[in-house]
mmCIF file of C-alpha atoms and ligand atoms in Angstrom:
data_model
loop_
_atom_site.group_PDB
_atom_site.id
_atom_site.type_symbol
_atom_site.label_atom_id
_atom_site.label_comp_id
_atom_site.label_asym_id
_atom_site.label_seq_id
_atom_site.Cartn_x
_atom_site.Cartn_y
_atom_site.Cartn_z
ATOM 1 C CA MET A 530 0.000 0.000 0.000
ATOM 2 C CA GLN A 531 1.253 3.455 -0.927
ATOM 3 C CA VAL A 532 1.484 5.755 2.096
ATOM 4 C CA GLY A 533 1.592 9.539 1.923
ATOM 5 C CA ARG A 534 4.315 11.864 3.126
ATOM 6 C CA TYR A 535 2.483 12.628 6.389
ATOM 7 C CA HIS A 536 1.902 8.986 7.311
ATOM 8 C CA ARG A 537 4.039 9.076 10.466
ATOM 9 C CA GLN A 538 2.106 12.095 11.720
ATOM 10 C CA GLU A 539 -1.242 10.570 10.833
ATOM 11 C CA ILE A 540 -0.499 7.522 12.971
ATOM 12 C CA PHE A 541 0.736 9.720 15.852
ATOM 13 C CA TYR A 542 -2.047 9.586 18.469
ATOM 14 C CA ALA A 543 -2.385 13.347 18.962
ATOM 15 C CA ILE A 544 -2.630 14.279 15.281
ATOM 16 C CA GLY A 545 -4.318 11.584 13.197
ATOM 17 C CA LYS A 546 -5.735 12.067 9.694
ATOM 18 C CA GLU A 547 -8.119 14.748 10.894
ATOM 19 C CA GLY A 548 -5.357 16.709 12.603
ATOM 20 C CA GLN A 549 -3.226 16.446 9.510
ATOM 21 C CA GLN A 550 -6.015 17.978 7.426
ATOM 22 C CA LYS A 551 -6.329 20.757 9.956
ATOM 23 C CA LEU A 552 -2.600 21.501 9.671
ATOM 24 C CA GLN A 553 -2.925 21.604 5.888
ATOM 25 C CA GLN A 554 -5.674 24.207 6.185
ATOM 26 C CA SER A 555 -3.710 26.333 8.648
ATOM 27 C CA ARG A 556 -1.873 29.595 8.115
ATOM 28 C CA VAL A 557 1.221 30.626 10.053
ATOM 29 C CA CYS A 558 3.379 33.720 9.880
ATOM 30 C CA VAL A 559 7.024 33.446 10.993
ATOM 31 C CA ILE A 560 8.631 36.798 11.744
ATOM 32 C CA GLY A 561 12.426 36.782 11.568
ATOM 33 C CA ILE A 562 14.004 34.059 9.423
ATOM 34 C CA GLY A 563 17.295 33.633 11.259
ATOM 35 C CA ALA A 564 18.368 30.652 13.325
ATOM 36 C CA LEU A 565 15.038 30.284 15.122
ATOM 37 C CA GLY A 566 12.645 31.301 12.379
ATOM 38 C CA ALA A 567 14.266 29.290 9.573
ATOM 39 C CA SER A 568 14.274 26.178 11.744
ATOM 40 C CA VAL A 569 10.661 26.610 12.830
ATOM 41 C CA ALA A 570 9.557 27.345 9.253
ATOM 42 C CA ASN A 571 11.329 24.206 8.051
ATOM 43 C CA MET A 572 9.653 22.027 10.681
ATOM 44 C CA LEU A 573 6.200 23.489 9.995
ATOM 45 C CA ALA A 574 6.694 22.890 6.270
ATOM 46 C CA GLN A 575 7.758 19.294 6.958
ATOM 47 C CA ALA A 576 4.621 18.921 9.090
ATOM 48 C CA GLY A 577 2.469 20.119 6.191
ATOM 49 C CA VAL A 578 1.171 23.445 7.510
ATOM 50 C CA GLY A 579 -0.638 24.666 4.386
ATOM 51 C CA TYR A 580 0.449 28.302 4.268
ATOM 52 C CA LEU A 581 3.599 29.929 5.613
ATOM 53 C CA ARG A 582 4.447 33.629 5.436
ATOM 54 C CA LEU A 583 8.158 34.159 6.023
ATOM 55 C CA ILE A 584 9.172 37.690 6.950
ATOM 56 C CA ASP A 585 12.707 39.013 7.218
ATOM 57 C CA ARG A 586 14.490 42.252 6.340
ATOM 58 C CA ASP A 587 18.058 40.901 6.073
ATOM 59 C CA ILE A 588 20.368 39.317 3.536
ATOM 60 C CA VAL A 589 22.107 35.959 4.191
ATOM 61 C CA GLU A 590 25.616 36.586 5.525
ATOM 62 C CA LEU A 591 28.599 34.316 6.126
ATOM 63 C CA THR A 592 28.331 34.632 9.929
ATOM 64 C CA ASN A 593 24.766 33.234 9.731
ATOM 65 C CA LEU A 594 25.908 29.820 8.506
ATOM 66 C CA GLN A 595 27.245 28.797 11.932
ATOM 67 C CA ARG A 596 23.660 28.373 13.168
ATOM 68 C CA GLN A 597 21.119 29.049 10.409
ATOM 69 C CA ALA A 598 20.865 25.544 8.975
ATOM 70 C CA LEU A 599 18.762 26.266 5.890
ATOM 71 C CA PHE A 600 21.225 28.603 4.214
ATOM 72 C CA THR A 601 24.213 27.848 1.995
ATOM 73 C CA GLU A 602 27.434 29.543 0.884
ATOM 74 C CA ALA A 603 25.789 30.107 -2.493
ATOM 75 C CA ASP A 604 23.054 32.168 -0.786
ATOM 76 C CA VAL A 605 25.771 34.343 0.782
ATOM 77 C CA GLU A 606 27.510 34.790 -2.554
ATOM 78 C CA GLN A 607 24.276 35.760 -4.292
ATOM 79 C CA GLN A 608 23.328 38.106 -1.432
ATOM 80 C CA LEU A 609 19.905 36.496 -1.225
ATOM 81 C CA PRO A 610 17.394 37.923 1.227
ATOM 82 C CA LYS A 611 16.802 35.422 4.036
ATOM 83 C CA ALA A 612 13.057 35.217 3.464
ATOM 84 C CA GLU A 613 13.540 34.408 -0.209
ATOM 85 C CA ALA A 614 16.414 31.936 0.382
ATOM 86 C CA ALA A 615 14.317 30.131 3.010
ATOM 87 C CA ARG A 616 11.284 30.038 0.693
ATOM 88 C CA MET A 617 13.428 28.564 -2.063
ATOM 89 C CA HIS A 618 15.040 25.854 0.091
ATOM 90 C CA ILE A 619 11.882 24.910 1.953
ATOM 91 C CA SER A 620 9.790 24.646 -1.216
ATOM 92 C CA GLN A 621 12.312 22.137 -2.586
ATOM 93 C CA MET A 622 11.494 19.958 0.424
ATOM 94 C CA ASN A 623 7.715 20.486 0.313
ATOM 95 C CA SER A 624 6.235 21.801 -2.926
ATOM 96 C CA GLU A 625 2.668 21.015 -1.818
ATOM 97 C CA ILE A 626 2.328 23.947 0.550
ATOM 98 C CA GLU A 627 2.140 27.666 -0.143
ATOM 99 C CA ILE A 628 5.076 29.766 1.049
ATOM 100 C CA GLU A 629 5.153 33.541 0.766
ATOM 101 C CA ALA A 630 8.430 35.403 1.305
ATOM 102 C CA LYS A 631 8.166 39.013 2.508
ATOM 103 C CA ILE A 632 11.383 41.018 2.395
ATOM 104 C CA VAL A 633 10.271 43.794 4.712
ATOM 105 C CA ASP A 634 11.108 45.319 8.034
ATOM 106 C CA VAL A 635 8.330 44.743 10.543
ATOM 107 C CA ASN A 636 7.341 48.132 11.954
ATOM 108 C CA PRO A 637 4.332 49.978 13.370
ATOM 109 C CA TYR A 638 3.003 50.778 9.875
ATOM 110 C CA ASN A 639 2.861 47.269 8.468
ATOM 111 C CA ILE A 640 2.704 44.802 11.355
ATOM 112 C CA GLU A 641 -1.084 44.612 11.591
ATOM 113 C CA LYS A 642 -1.447 43.924 7.874
ATOM 114 C CA LEU A 643 1.171 41.164 8.093
ATOM 115 C CA ILE A 644 -0.366 39.164 10.925
ATOM 116 C CA THR A 645 -4.131 39.583 10.937
ATOM 117 C CA ASP A 646 -4.941 36.842 8.395
ATOM 118 C CA VAL A 647 -3.048 33.968 10.031
ATOM 119 C CA ASP A 648 -3.879 31.481 12.802
ATOM 120 C CA VAL A 649 -0.608 31.711 14.717
ATOM 121 C CA VAL A 650 2.413 34.020 14.626
ATOM 122 C CA VAL A 651 5.849 32.603 15.453
ATOM 123 C CA ASP A 652 8.634 34.761 16.824
ATOM 124 C CA GLY A 653 12.026 34.276 15.178
ATOM 125 C CA LEU A 654 13.113 37.838 15.896
ATOM 126 C CA ASP A 655 16.554 39.022 16.922
ATOM 127 C CA ASN A 656 15.554 42.171 18.800
ATOM 128 C CA LEU A 657 13.338 43.056 21.731
ATOM 129 C CA GLU A 658 11.888 46.273 20.262
ATOM 130 C CA THR A 659 10.116 44.424 17.454
ATOM 131 C CA ARG A 660 9.035 41.662 19.851
ATOM 132 C CA TYR A 661 7.322 44.199 22.114
ATOM 133 C CA LEU A 662 5.627 45.695 19.061
ATOM 134 C CA LEU A 663 4.493 42.227 17.971
ATOM 135 C CA ASN A 664 3.163 41.560 21.472
ATOM 136 C CA GLU A 665 0.975 44.680 21.234
ATOM 137 C CA ALA A 666 -0.296 43.871 17.744
ATOM 138 C CA CYS A 667 -1.165 40.300 18.768
ATOM 139 C CA ASP A 668 -3.010 41.502 21.874
ATOM 140 C CA LYS A 669 -4.948 44.075 19.855
ATOM 141 C CA HIS A 670 -6.064 41.527 17.245
ATOM 142 C CA LYS A 671 -6.311 38.529 19.620
ATOM 143 C CA ILE A 672 -3.793 36.523 17.647
ATOM 144 C CA ARG A 673 -1.962 33.664 19.321
ATOM 145 C CA TYR A 674 1.748 34.205 19.329
ATOM 146 C CA VAL A 675 4.610 31.804 20.114
ATOM 147 C CA TYR A 676 7.487 33.689 21.699
ATOM 148 C CA GLY A 677 11.021 32.295 21.526
ATOM 149 C CA GLY A 678 14.368 33.958 22.145
ATOM 150 C CA VAL A 679 17.968 32.827 22.443
ATOM 151 C CA VAL A 680 21.278 34.348 23.454
ATOM 152 C CA GLY A 681 24.588 32.652 24.283
ATOM 153 C CA SER A 682 23.679 29.092 25.218
ATOM 154 C CA GLY A 683 20.334 29.939 26.822
ATOM 155 C CA GLY A 684 16.814 30.456 25.598
ATOM 156 C CA MET A 685 13.209 30.965 26.572
ATOM 157 C CA CYS A 686 9.835 30.392 25.064
ATOM 158 C CA MET A 687 6.210 30.932 25.948
ATOM 159 C CA ASN A 688 2.852 30.879 24.243
ATOM 160 C CA VAL A 689 1.149 34.265 24.336
ATOM 161 C CA LEU A 690 -2.595 33.599 24.268
ATOM 162 C CA PRO A 691 -4.484 36.918 24.246
ATOM 163 C CA GLY A 692 -7.483 36.967 26.535
ATOM 164 C CA GLU A 693 -6.347 33.756 28.236
ATOM 165 C CA GLY A 694 -2.875 34.136 29.672
ATOM 166 C CA PRO A 695 0.038 36.467 30.334
ATOM 167 C CA CYS A 696 1.703 38.390 27.518
ATOM 168 C CA LEU A 697 5.337 38.997 26.684
ATOM 169 C CA GLU A 698 5.440 42.125 28.839
ATOM 170 C CA CYS A 699 4.043 40.163 31.819
ATOM 171 C CA LEU A 700 6.939 37.726 31.326
ATOM 172 C CA LEU A 701 9.786 40.147 30.620
ATOM 173 C CA GLY A 702 8.603 43.399 32.215
ATOM 174 C CA PRO A 703 8.980 46.819 30.559
ATOM 175 C CA LEU A 704 11.316 46.978 27.559
ATOM 176 C CA PRO A 705 14.852 47.353 28.957
ATOM 177 C CA GLU A 706 17.020 50.155 27.657
ATOM 178 C CA GLU A 707 19.066 49.390 24.574
ATOM 179 C CA GLY A 708 22.564 48.229 25.533
ATOM 180 C CA SER A 709 21.507 47.092 29.024
ATOM 181 C CA TYR A 710 20.958 43.450 28.085
ATOM 182 C CA ASP A 711 22.934 40.726 26.323
ATOM 183 C CA THR A 712 22.346 40.128 22.622
ATOM 184 C CA CYS A 713 23.759 37.625 20.114
ATOM 185 C CA ASP A 714 25.996 40.448 18.874
ATOM 186 C CA THR A 715 27.581 41.009 22.286
ATOM 187 C CA VAL A 716 27.815 37.518 23.809
ATOM 188 C CA GLY A 717 27.321 35.267 20.769
ATOM 189 C CA VAL A 718 25.028 32.293 20.339
ATOM 190 C CA ILE A 719 25.483 28.567 19.675
ATOM 191 C CA SER A 720 23.336 26.503 17.358
ATOM 192 C CA PRO A 721 22.243 23.730 19.787
ATOM 193 C CA ILE A 722 20.168 26.226 21.779
ATOM 194 C CA THR A 723 18.556 27.776 18.701
ATOM 195 C CA ASN A 724 17.528 24.300 17.551
ATOM 196 C CA ILE A 725 16.056 23.345 20.935
ATOM 197 C CA VAL A 726 14.047 26.562 21.260
ATOM 198 C CA ALA A 727 12.943 26.315 17.613
ATOM 199 C CA SER A 728 11.737 22.760 18.290
ATOM 200 C CA TYR A 729 9.663 23.906 21.264
ATOM 201 C CA GLU A 730 8.218 26.735 19.170
ATOM 202 C CA ALA A 731 7.343 24.386 16.296
ATOM 203 C CA ALA A 732 5.687 21.869 18.637
ATOM 204 C CA GLU A 733 3.678 24.603 20.384
ATOM 205 C CA THR A 734 2.592 26.032 17.026
ATOM 206 C CA MET A 735 1.334 22.620 15.907
ATOM 207 C CA LYS A 736 -0.526 22.162 19.205
ATOM 208 C CA LEU A 737 -2.118 25.617 18.911
ATOM 209 C CA LEU A 738 -3.212 24.923 15.327
ATOM 210 C CA LEU A 739 -4.809 21.679 16.506
ATOM 211 C CA ASP A 740 -6.373 23.283 19.612
ATOM 212 C CA SER A 741 -4.646 20.572 21.601
ATOM 213 C CA GLU A 742 -5.141 20.194 25.354
ATOM 214 C CA SER A 743 -1.370 19.824 25.558
ATOM 215 C CA VAL A 744 -0.683 23.489 24.691
ATOM 216 C CA CYS A 745 1.950 24.600 27.201
ATOM 217 C CA ARG A 746 0.610 27.173 29.693
ATOM 218 C CA GLN A 747 3.955 27.812 31.330
ATOM 219 C CA ALA A 748 7.131 29.589 30.265
ATOM 220 C CA ILE A 749 10.183 27.492 29.490
ATOM 221 C CA SER A 750 13.726 28.566 30.333
ATOM 222 C CA LEU A 751 16.600 26.392 29.221
ATOM 223 C CA ASP A 752 20.323 26.296 28.655
ATOM 224 C CA ALA A 753 22.162 23.902 26.368
ATOM 225 C CA TRP A 754 25.587 24.485 27.969
ATOM 226 C CA ASP A 755 24.600 24.643 31.627
ATOM 227 C CA SER A 756 22.260 21.707 31.012
ATOM 228 C CA TYR A 757 18.910 22.672 32.490
ATOM 229 C CA THR A 758 15.305 23.038 31.425
ATOM 230 C CA GLU A 759 12.801 24.742 33.710
ATOM 231 C CA PHE A 760 9.071 25.228 33.357
ATOM 232 C CA PHE A 761 7.530 28.024 35.395
ATOM 233 C CA ASP A 762 4.224 29.815 35.836
ATOM 234 C CA VAL A 763 3.855 33.438 34.754
ATOM 235 C CA ASP A 764 1.063 35.528 36.259
ATOM 236 C CA LYS A 765 -1.065 37.732 34.061
ATOM 237 C CA ASP A 766 -0.446 41.208 35.484
ATOM 238 C CA PRO A 767 -3.725 43.183 35.708
ATOM 239 C CA GLU A 768 -1.634 46.383 35.539
ATOM 240 C CA CYS A 769 0.200 45.256 32.381
ATOM 241 C CA PRO A 770 -0.059 48.114 29.856
ATOM 242 C CA VAL A 771 -0.567 45.634 27.001
ATOM 243 C CA CYS A 772 -2.742 42.705 28.103
ATOM 244 C CA GLY A 773 -4.188 44.448 31.189
ATOM 245 C CA LYS A 774 -4.950 47.938 29.899
ATOM 246 C CA HIS A 775 -4.736 47.362 26.147
ATOM 247 C CA GLN A 776 -2.549 50.419 25.595
ATOM 248 C CA TYR A 777 -0.534 50.047 22.431
ATOM 249 C CA THR A 778 2.078 52.788 22.632
ATOM 250 C CA ARG A 779 4.575 51.240 20.211
ATOM 251 C CA LEU A 780 1.949 50.370 17.666
ATOM 252 C CA GLU A 781 0.610 53.920 17.743
ATOM 253 C CA HIS A 782 4.030 55.555 17.773
ATOM 254 C CA ARG A 783 4.454 56.260 14.094
ATOM 255 C CA GLN A 784 7.207 58.611 13.113
ATOM 256 C CA LYS A 785 7.587 59.872 9.563
ATOM 257 C CA ASN A 786 10.874 58.091 8.981
ATOM 258 C CA TYR A 787 11.383 55.246 11.403
ATOM 259 C CA THR A 788 15.067 54.521 12.077
ATOM 260 C CA ALA A 789 16.573 51.404 13.610
ATOM 261 C CA SER A 790 20.196 50.568 14.229
ATOM 262 C CA LEU A 791 21.184 47.196 12.845
ATOM 263 C CA CYS A 792 23.290 45.505 15.489
ATOM 264 C CA GLY A 793 26.651 44.255 14.308
ATOM 265 C CA HIS A 794 26.171 45.780 10.870
ATOM 266 C CA ASP A 795 27.589 49.309 11.323
ATOM 267 C CA ALA A 796 24.413 50.453 9.616
ATOM 268 C CA TYR A 797 21.059 52.119 10.158
ATOM 269 C CA GLN A 798 17.794 51.249 8.559
ATOM 270 C CA VAL A 799 15.372 53.989 7.578
ATOM 271 C CA THR A 800 11.762 53.041 6.879
ATOM 272 C CA PRO A 801 9.467 55.727 5.477
ATOM 273 C CA GLU A 802 5.788 55.811 6.308
ATOM 274 C CA ASP A 803 3.992 53.688 3.751
ATOM 275 C CA ASP A 804 1.631 56.113 2.025
ATOM 276 C CA GLY A 805 1.632 54.145 -1.231
ATOM 277 C CA ALA A 806 3.420 56.969 -3.062
ATOM 278 C CA PHE A 807 6.899 55.458 -3.226
ATOM 279 C CA ASP A 808 8.030 54.954 -6.826
ATOM 280 C CA TYR A 809 10.964 52.535 -6.670
ATOM 281 C CA ASP A 810 11.858 52.623 -10.392
ATOM 282 C CA ALA A 811 11.803 56.411 -10.514
ATOM 283 C CA VAL A 812 14.063 56.709 -7.466
ATOM 284 C CA VAL A 813 16.520 54.169 -8.898
ATOM 285 C CA GLU A 814 16.617 56.079 -12.192
ATOM 286 C CA ARG A 815 17.378 59.286 -10.304
ATOM 287 C CA LEU A 816 20.102 57.584 -8.252
ATOM 288 C CA ARG A 817 21.946 56.717 -11.476
ATOM 289 C CA GLN A 818 22.681 60.472 -11.879
ATOM 290 C CA SER A 819 24.485 60.689 -8.523
ATOM 291 C CA GLY A 820 26.611 57.575 -8.192
ATOM 292 C CA GLU A 821 27.189 53.918 -8.900
ATOM 293 C CA VAL A 822 24.027 51.791 -8.997
ATOM 294 C CA LYS A 823 23.886 47.993 -8.951
ATOM 295 C CA GLN A 824 20.555 46.245 -9.055
ATOM 296 C CA ASN A 825 19.282 42.726 -8.509
ATOM 297 C CA LYS A 826 15.791 41.278 -8.234
ATOM 298 C CA PHE A 827 15.474 42.185 -4.574
ATOM 299 C CA PHE A 828 17.235 45.485 -3.968
ATOM 300 C CA THR A 829 19.474 48.241 -5.363
ATOM 301 C CA ILE A 830 22.962 49.053 -4.097
ATOM 302 C CA PHE A 831 23.996 52.700 -4.349
ATOM 303 C CA LYS A 832 27.480 54.117 -3.740
ATOM 304 C CA ASN A 833 29.247 57.465 -4.124
ATOM 305 C CA GLU A 834 31.826 59.347 -1.982
ATOM 306 C CA GLU A 835 29.185 60.398 0.500
ATOM 307 C CA ALA A 836 26.672 57.567 0.676
ATOM 308 C CA ASP A 837 26.542 53.796 0.634
ATOM 309 C CA PHE A 838 23.147 52.108 0.941
ATOM 310 C CA LYS A 839 20.785 49.358 -0.114
ATOM 311 C CA LEU A 840 17.312 50.419 -1.234
ATOM 312 C CA PHE A 841 14.381 47.980 -1.219
ATOM 313 C CA PRO A 842 11.242 48.149 -3.388
ATOM 314 C CA ASP A 843 9.119 48.968 -0.315
ATOM 315 C CA GLY A 844 11.055 52.244 0.152
ATOM 316 C CA ARG A 845 13.149 51.023 3.059
ATOM 317 C CA ALA A 846 16.900 51.635 2.982
ATOM 318 C CA ILE A 847 19.870 50.265 4.889
ATOM 319 C CA ILE A 848 22.402 53.069 5.157
ATOM 320 C CA ASN A 849 25.911 51.703 5.655
ATOM 321 C CA LYS A 850 28.909 53.253 7.375
ATOM 322 C CA VAL A 851 27.079 55.947 9.315
ATOM 323 C CA ALA A 852 27.697 56.798 12.960
ATOM 324 C CA ASP A 853 24.134 57.611 13.984
ATOM 325 C CA GLY A 854 20.484 57.654 13.017
ATOM 326 C CA ASP A 855 20.489 61.389 12.228
ATOM 327 C CA THR A 856 23.173 60.991 9.566
ATOM 328 C CA ALA A 857 21.266 58.010 8.157
ATOM 329 C CA ARG A 858 18.075 60.099 7.954
ATOM 330 C CA GLU A 859 19.981 62.958 6.263
ATOM 331 C CA ILE A 860 21.289 60.616 3.571
ATOM 332 C CA PHE A 861 17.834 59.129 3.191
ATOM 333 C CA ALA A 862 16.284 62.572 2.750
ATOM 334 C CA LYS A 863 18.918 63.708 0.258
ATOM 335 C CA TYR A 864 18.961 60.668 -2.029
ATOM 336 C CA ILE A 865 15.681 58.818 -1.579
ATOM 337 C CA ASP A 866 12.901 60.805 0.050
ATOM 338 C CA GLN A 867 13.211 63.971 -2.040
HETATM 339 ZN ZN1 ZN B 1010 0.754 41.454 29.818
#
């Protein structure tokens, strides 16, 4: 008898044929396609989740290959965006599911549009600011969100179930000041921990999609080097600005040009407000008058004596070799947002 690709899941007691069909009708958005996100996306594709939206703003770099298992040296050479490289590799493994790659920066302007038509959002992010924004957007739209984070050899994860349990801010408290906490850029990260946390996130996502009674209601803290795994309860804080009072300060904080420093990149990203008026081709044509322009399918590289940046079709730019956000915004205003 011929058996299908999901046979081993269909005979697993907690999924069955019915559960498998449910997975195939499910939609998941993975935000951040680095070590965590690429791994989770791969596992969900293997499991047959019918629709995956993969969101990432970055390009595959050599230093990613130490832990981001989906990517190859060829991706680095071709400067492929992570979302697109992941889509390409994953669809070679499972061509029966739909995978959408979004090469965008998740910010207050676009986050709601990106997550409101999916069943579960998975966190593969590398920064707390965007996580806190995601936490607000998920609370506002009552979308279930699987948090996962890693640094060094340690990691954490927790299901954020709006209306039912604590949120990310209940778990982590107010957003700490930039520079006051460890990041992968300051203390590094090893791949065993990213794989363990990604596995927990993938399992929790499958359980949420199946409305399983086994959905984890606790937070998990673990360390692959110090060899421990702890499960602990988190109280929903009635005074929590997000899940208690439903105040969404980050979501509502929309500046004209939103700037973010890109850790470890010596670069700043400038994202203009999306008013639908950005004309990518026209801007690229104009850039040709002021310096060297190289273009591929995904972005344009511009260089002259003063400026060095990548411009994306959504109007976002990564300004290289600048000391601060103000200089980045000046270059953005002079060359792009005229
Ligand atoms: Zn909360």
